[in-house]
């Protein structure tokens, strides 16, 4: 359950979203990915680590190099943009319910 | 676990259908939308104006602890039928997002349960997609801001 939230947090970062777009067309090494950004290599590595931990990216060993590619299963799971929007409304409506239950008991 | 709030976004339709059942009599559910003080409490925003009547209007505003305005929204109320329906427009100011049309239907299920159906119509399909992606971009920031406020109060 926590993992799912982590996925959305991972996606909330614009650099990480850009990384996903980059590797969507082809598997890339960390170096090749980092070359697309002005940020330092360790920062990009950190982003790759987060994306791999929440399974949005997969690592593939090819000879001596590690390539990163999209995990299509996971992407499909979170590509449903409605979920965070739904959660937002769900929380808002929970609040409404609580506010009105309190209102009811204080007016009885 | 069954989801209490359901959202249907049909392919190719520039609208959303949001449905939710409440453990509240329909009168109380409606009141939460009709009275400024209550609306303010559950929406977590200041209600500057709320004229709950046909041809009425409303204005919402949220500021941070320093008084900087984070969010402003307004709209016009077209239909207002107590315990049944509200038809209104909604516009988030300074976002460049077009006005949306909202049809809210309130239904009694039992004495202590009710349902809200909210049909939201957007200017285009593109706008609907943009709105759906917004919690990604803004939801998390807002949560951080709130956390920051709570932390500041503890200091």
Tab-separated table of C-alpha atoms in Angstrom, chain A residues 5 7-13 17 78-105 107, chain B residues 3-9 16 18 20-25 28-29 31-33 35 38 41-44 112 116 118 122 131-133 135-137 139-140:
chain	number	residue	atom	x	y	z
A	5	UNK	CA	2.084	5.939	-2.795
A	7	UNK	CA	5.089	5.273	-7.151
A	8	UNK	CA	3.052	8.457	-7.285
A	9	UNK	CA	5.717	10.361	-5.397
A	10	UNK	CA	8.303	9.021	-7.802
A	11	UNK	CA	6.176	10.312	-10.668
A	12	UNK	CA	5.660	13.699	-9.055
A	13	UNK	CA	9.225	14.715	-9.894
A	17	UNK	CA	9.082	11.783	-15.522
A	78	UNK	CA	-0.211	3.826	-12.727
A	79	UNK	CA	-0.990	5.225	-16.163
A	80	UNK	CA	-4.502	5.476	-14.835
A	81	UNK	CA	-4.276	9.149	-13.982
A	82	UNK	CA	-7.675	9.061	-12.339
A	83	UNK	CA	-6.445	7.377	-9.172
A	84	UNK	CA	-4.691	10.383	-7.556
A	85	UNK	CA	-7.581	12.610	-8.635
A	86	UNK	CA	-10.064	10.163	-7.139
A	87	UNK	CA	-8.093	10.046	-3.895
A	88	UNK	CA	-8.173	13.820	-3.680
A	89	UNK	CA	-11.964	13.821	-3.920
A	90	UNK	CA	-12.287	10.839	-1.604
A	91	UNK	CA	-10.358	12.683	1.113
A	92	UNK	CA	-12.369	15.831	0.525
A	93	UNK	CA	-15.659	13.935	0.822
A	94	UNK	CA	-14.443	12.126	3.971
A	95	UNK	CA	-13.878	15.567	5.427
A	96	UNK	CA	-17.382	16.648	4.413
A	97	UNK	CA	-18.840	13.582	6.103
A	98	UNK	CA	-16.937	14.258	9.320
A	99	UNK	CA	-17.773	17.947	9.367
A	100	UNK	CA	-21.476	17.212	8.920
A	101	UNK	CA	-21.513	14.414	11.505
A	102	UNK	CA	-20.048	16.840	14.043
A	103	UNK	CA	-22.513	19.483	12.940
A	104	UNK	CA	-25.372	17.019	13.417
A	105	UNK	CA	-24.335	16.018	16.925
A	107	UNK	CA	-27.183	20.636	16.765
B	3	UNK	CA	-14.137	2.585	-3.083
B	4	UNK	CA	-16.491	5.151	-1.639
B	5	UNK	CA	-15.791	7.741	-4.291
B	6	UNK	CA	-16.084	6.595	-7.886
B	7	UNK	CA	-14.922	8.548	-10.896
B	8	UNK	CA	-15.841	7.633	-14.437
B	9	UNK	CA	-14.000	9.298	-17.310
B	16	UNK	CA	-16.247	13.328	-15.563
B	18	UNK	CA	-17.964	11.679	-9.717
B	20	UNK	CA	-20.072	9.247	-3.667
B	21	UNK	CA	-22.332	7.791	-1.011
B	22	UNK	CA	-22.461	9.404	2.420
B	23	UNK	CA	-23.579	8.207	5.849
B	24	UNK	CA	-25.598	11.389	6.132
B	25	UNK	CA	-29.218	12.375	5.575
B	28	UNK	CA	-27.135	17.463	5.811
B	29	UNK	CA	-25.206	16.596	2.665
B	31	UNK	CA	-26.291	21.847	3.744
B	32	UNK	CA	-22.545	21.165	3.441
B	33	UNK	CA	-22.745	22.809	0.003
B	35	UNK	CA	-23.785	27.187	3.884
B	38	UNK	CA	-19.677	24.481	6.477
B	41	UNK	CA	-14.695	23.827	6.832
B	42	UNK	CA	-14.659	20.759	4.601
B	43	UNK	CA	-13.149	22.372	1.510
B	44	UNK	CA	-10.341	23.794	3.630
B	112	UNK	CA	-29.350	8.355	7.101
B	116	UNK	CA	-24.008	12.819	-4.554
B	118	UNK	CA	-21.396	15.325	-9.787
B	122	UNK	CA	-14.920	20.650	-19.437
B	131	UNK	CA	-7.237	18.486	-14.787
B	132	UNK	CA	-6.831	14.762	-14.154
B	133	UNK	CA	-3.057	15.133	-14.113
B	135	UNK	CA	-3.090	16.138	-8.419
B	136	UNK	CA	0.272	14.757	-9.548
B	137	UNK	CA	1.633	18.216	-9.907
B	139	UNK	CA	-1.581	17.644	-4.732
B	140	UNK	CA	1.799	16.738	-3.376
